Short mmCIF file of C-alpha atoms in Angstrom, two decimals:
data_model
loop_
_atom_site.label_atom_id
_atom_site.label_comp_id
_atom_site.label_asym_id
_atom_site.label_seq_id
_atom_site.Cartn_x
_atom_site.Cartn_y
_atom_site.Cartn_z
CA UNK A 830 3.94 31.97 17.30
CA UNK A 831 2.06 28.37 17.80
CA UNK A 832 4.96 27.57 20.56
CA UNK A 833 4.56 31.03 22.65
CA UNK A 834 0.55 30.60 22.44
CA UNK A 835 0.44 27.32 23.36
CA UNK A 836 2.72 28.26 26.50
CA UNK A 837 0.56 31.36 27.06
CA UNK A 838 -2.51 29.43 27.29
CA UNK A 839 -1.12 26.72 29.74
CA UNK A 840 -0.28 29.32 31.66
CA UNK A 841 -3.79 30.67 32.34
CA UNK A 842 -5.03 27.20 32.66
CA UNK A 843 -2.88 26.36 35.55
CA UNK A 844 -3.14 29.61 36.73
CA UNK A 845 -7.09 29.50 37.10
CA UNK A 846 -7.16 25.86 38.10
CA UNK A 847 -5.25 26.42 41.13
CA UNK A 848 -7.22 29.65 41.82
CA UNK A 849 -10.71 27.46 41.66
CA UNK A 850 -9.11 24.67 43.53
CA UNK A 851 -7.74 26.84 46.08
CA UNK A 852 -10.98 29.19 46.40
CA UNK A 853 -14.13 26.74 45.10
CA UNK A 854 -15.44 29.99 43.39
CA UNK A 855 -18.12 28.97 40.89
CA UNK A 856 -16.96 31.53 38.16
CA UNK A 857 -13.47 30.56 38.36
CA UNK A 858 -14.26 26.74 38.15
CA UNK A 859 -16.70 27.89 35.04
CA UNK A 860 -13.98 29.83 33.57
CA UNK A 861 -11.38 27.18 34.15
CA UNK A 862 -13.65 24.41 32.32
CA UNK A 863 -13.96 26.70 29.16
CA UNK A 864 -10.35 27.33 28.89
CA UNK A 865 -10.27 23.55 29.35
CA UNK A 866 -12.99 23.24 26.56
CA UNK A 867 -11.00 25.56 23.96
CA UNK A 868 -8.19 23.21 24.21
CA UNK A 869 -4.68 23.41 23.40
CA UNK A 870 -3.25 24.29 20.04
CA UNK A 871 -0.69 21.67 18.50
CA UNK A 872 2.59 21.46 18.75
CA UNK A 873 4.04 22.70 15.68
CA UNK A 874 6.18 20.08 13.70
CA UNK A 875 9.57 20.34 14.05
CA UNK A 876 11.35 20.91 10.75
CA UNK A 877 13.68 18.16 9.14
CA UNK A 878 15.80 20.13 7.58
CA UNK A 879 17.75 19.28 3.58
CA UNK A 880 20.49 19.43 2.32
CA UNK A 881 21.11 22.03 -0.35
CA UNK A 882 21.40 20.68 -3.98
CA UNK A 883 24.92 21.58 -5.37
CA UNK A 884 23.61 24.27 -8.05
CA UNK A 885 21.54 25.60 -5.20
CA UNK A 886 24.71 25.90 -2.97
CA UNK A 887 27.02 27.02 -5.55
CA UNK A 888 24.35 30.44 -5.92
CA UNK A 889 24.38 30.54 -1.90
CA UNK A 890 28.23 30.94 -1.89
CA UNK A 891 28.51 33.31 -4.80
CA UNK A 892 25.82 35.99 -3.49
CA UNK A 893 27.82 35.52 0.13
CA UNK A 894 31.02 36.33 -1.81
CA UNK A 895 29.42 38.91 -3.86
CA UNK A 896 28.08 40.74 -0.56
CA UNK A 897 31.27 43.07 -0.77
CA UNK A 898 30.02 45.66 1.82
CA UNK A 899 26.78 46.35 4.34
CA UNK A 900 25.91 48.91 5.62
CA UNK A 901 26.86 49.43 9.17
CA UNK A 902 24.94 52.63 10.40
CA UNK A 903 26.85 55.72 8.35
CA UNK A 904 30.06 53.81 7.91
CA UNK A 905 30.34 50.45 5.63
CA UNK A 906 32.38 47.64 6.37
CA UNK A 907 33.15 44.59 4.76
CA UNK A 908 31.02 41.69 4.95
CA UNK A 909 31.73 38.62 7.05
CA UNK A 910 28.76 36.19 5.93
CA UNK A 911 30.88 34.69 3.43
CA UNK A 912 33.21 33.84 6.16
CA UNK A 913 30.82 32.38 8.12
CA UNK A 914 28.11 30.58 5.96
CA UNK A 915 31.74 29.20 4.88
CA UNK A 916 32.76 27.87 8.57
CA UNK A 917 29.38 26.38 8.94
CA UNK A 918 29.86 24.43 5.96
CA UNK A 919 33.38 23.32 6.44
CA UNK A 920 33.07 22.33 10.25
CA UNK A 921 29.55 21.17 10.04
CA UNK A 922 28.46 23.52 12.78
CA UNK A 923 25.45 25.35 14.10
CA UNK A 924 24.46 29.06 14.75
CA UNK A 925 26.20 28.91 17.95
CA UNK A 926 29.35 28.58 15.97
CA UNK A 927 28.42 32.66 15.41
CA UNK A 928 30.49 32.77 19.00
CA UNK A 929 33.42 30.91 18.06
CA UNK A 930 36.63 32.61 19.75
CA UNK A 931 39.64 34.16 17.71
CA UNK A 932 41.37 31.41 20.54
CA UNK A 933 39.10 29.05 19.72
CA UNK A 934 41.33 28.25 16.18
CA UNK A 935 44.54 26.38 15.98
CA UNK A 936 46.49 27.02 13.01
CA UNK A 937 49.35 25.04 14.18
CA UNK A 938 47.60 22.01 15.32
CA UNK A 939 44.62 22.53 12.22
CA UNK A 940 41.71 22.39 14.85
CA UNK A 941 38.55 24.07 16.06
CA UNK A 942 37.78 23.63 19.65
CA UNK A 943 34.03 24.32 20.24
CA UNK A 944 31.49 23.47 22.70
CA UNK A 945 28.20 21.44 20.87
CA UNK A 946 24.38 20.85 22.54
CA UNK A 947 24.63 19.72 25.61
CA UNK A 948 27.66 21.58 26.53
CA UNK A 949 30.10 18.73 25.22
CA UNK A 950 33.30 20.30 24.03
CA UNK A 951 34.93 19.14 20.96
CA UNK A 952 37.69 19.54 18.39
CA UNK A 953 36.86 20.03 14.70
CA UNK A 954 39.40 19.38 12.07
CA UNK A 955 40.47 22.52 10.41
CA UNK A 956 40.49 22.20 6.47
CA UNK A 957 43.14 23.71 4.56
CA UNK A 958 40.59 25.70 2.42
CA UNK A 959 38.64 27.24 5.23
CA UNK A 960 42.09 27.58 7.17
CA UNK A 961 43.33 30.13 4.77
CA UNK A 962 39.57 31.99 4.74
CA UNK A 963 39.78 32.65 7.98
CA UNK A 964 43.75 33.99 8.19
CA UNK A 965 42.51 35.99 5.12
CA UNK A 966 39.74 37.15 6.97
CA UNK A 967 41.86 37.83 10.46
CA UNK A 968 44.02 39.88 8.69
CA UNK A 969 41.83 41.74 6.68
CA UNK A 970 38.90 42.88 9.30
CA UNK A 971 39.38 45.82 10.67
CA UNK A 972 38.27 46.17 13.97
CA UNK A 973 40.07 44.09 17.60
CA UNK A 974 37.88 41.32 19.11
CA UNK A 975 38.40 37.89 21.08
CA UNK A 976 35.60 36.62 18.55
CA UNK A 977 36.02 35.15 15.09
CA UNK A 978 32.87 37.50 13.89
CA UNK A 979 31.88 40.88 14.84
CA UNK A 980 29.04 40.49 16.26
CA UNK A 981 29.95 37.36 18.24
CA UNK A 982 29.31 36.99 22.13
CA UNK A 983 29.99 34.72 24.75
CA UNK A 984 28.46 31.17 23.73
CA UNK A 985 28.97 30.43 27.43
CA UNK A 986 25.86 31.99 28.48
CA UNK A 987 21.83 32.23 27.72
CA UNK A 988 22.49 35.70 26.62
CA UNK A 989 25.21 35.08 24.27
CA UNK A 990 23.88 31.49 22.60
CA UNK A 991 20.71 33.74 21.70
CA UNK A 992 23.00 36.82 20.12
CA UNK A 993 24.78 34.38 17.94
CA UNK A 994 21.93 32.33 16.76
CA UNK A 995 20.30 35.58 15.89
CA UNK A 996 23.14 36.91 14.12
CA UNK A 997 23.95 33.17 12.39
CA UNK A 998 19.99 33.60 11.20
CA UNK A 999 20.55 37.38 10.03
CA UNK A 1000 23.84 35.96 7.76
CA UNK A 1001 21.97 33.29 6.25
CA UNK A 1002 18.49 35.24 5.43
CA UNK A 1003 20.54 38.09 3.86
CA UNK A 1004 22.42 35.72 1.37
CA UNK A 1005 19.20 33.96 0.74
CA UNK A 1006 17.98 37.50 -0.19
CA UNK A 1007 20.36 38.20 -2.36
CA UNK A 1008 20.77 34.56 -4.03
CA UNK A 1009 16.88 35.59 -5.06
CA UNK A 1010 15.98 31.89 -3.35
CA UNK A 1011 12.47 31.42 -1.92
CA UNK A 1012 13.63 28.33 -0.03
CA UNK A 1013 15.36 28.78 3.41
CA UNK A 1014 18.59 29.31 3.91
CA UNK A 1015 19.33 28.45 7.39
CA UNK A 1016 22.36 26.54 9.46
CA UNK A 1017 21.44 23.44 9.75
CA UNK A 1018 21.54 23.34 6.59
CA UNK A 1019 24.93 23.42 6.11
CA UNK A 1020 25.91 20.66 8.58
CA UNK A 1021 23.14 18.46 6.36
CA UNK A 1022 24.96 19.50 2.82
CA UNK A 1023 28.32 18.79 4.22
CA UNK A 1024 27.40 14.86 5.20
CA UNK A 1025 25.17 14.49 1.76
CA UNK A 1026 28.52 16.48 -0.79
CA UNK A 1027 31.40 16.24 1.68
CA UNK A 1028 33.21 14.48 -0.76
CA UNK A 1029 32.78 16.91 -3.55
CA UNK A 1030 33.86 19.42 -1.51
CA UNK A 1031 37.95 17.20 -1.29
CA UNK A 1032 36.90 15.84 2.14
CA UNK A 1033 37.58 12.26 2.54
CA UNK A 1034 35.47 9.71 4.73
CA UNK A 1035 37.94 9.90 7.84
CA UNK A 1036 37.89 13.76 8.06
CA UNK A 1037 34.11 14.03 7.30
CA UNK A 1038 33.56 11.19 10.01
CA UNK A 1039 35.92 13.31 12.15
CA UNK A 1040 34.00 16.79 11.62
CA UNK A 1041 30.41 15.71 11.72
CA UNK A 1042 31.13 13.78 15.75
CA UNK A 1043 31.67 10.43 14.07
CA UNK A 1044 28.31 10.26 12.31
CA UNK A 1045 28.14 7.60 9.42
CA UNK A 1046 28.62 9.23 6.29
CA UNK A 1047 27.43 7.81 3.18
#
């Protein structure tokens, strides 16, 4: 809310500072000096996001797995946010990864292909425990899609990067919701836990190192 008034109000600024320059009209130039006067509000901090404490994860996990069905309009289907909160923790990913293709998974080769910030296009190594998740989970859904998750769309485009962050945020709040936890539960999160517990988890130095984009990992 801080972020859309603050670009609201710069708006009107330059809006009414061109209008006094362009016209010299005394109200405008008085009405341009007290929007200068009021000032602009701060920019809000960004957040440095945690990683989750194991007990904390472990009770993330459970209520994801727990989550057997939701409701769907009339009709209930099974739920995918185990699935997913599951991905993001095993490939160190982001919301976007909400778009990742059915094609985008290798089960031969063991690899994720995905496209990161900046549009930079990697491969992920694909761990034997989240490899058999998501053949589990291909097999079992029941409904045809070129996207892992049923609500994915294109990551490609402004449209689709916004759907799937949206929908990564709507998995996440629901399991914190029903792990009962008042702290957030959100994405980043997961990339964050898997560099802090990666090793707990069976992942060794070279494959964390090779998931996380070569990051030193600790």
């Amino acid at each position: 809310a801080r972020t859309t008034l603050r670009g609201y109000l710069s708006y009107l600024i330059t809006f009414y500072r061109l209008r006094a320059q362009a016209t010299q009209d005394p109200e405008l130039l008085e009405l341009f000096t007290k929007l200068t006067a009021i000032g602009m509000p701060r920019r809000a901090k960004s957040v440095k996001w945690t990683p989750f404490a194991p007990e904390i994860l472990t009770r993330i996990l459970e209520a994801a797995k727990a989550q057997a069905f939701v409701g769907e309009g009339l009709r209930a289907v099974p739920s995918e946010d185990y699935a997913f909160l599951m991905t993001l923790l095993y490939t160190g990913g982001r919301a976007q990864f909400y778009g990742l293709r059915v094609s985008d998974l290798n089960f031969d080769r063991m690899e994720i292909k995905a496209i990161v910030k900046g549009g930079k296009p990697v491969t992920i190594p694909l761990h034997p425990t989240l490899g058999a998740l998501l053949r589990e989970h291909l097999a079992s859904r029941g409904y045809e899609s070129e996207f892992l998750f049923r609500h994915g769309k294109d990551p490609s485009t402004r449209t689709g990067q916004k759907a799937n962050r949206q929908n990564a945020w709507r998995a996440c709040k629901r399991v914190q919701q029903a792990a009962g936890l008042a702290e957030s539960v959100h994405p980043h999160r997961f990339r964050k836990t898997l560099a802090t517990i990666g090793k707990k988890l069976g992942l060794d130095p070279q494959f964390l190192q090779a998931i996380l984009a070569h990051e030193s990992v600790t």
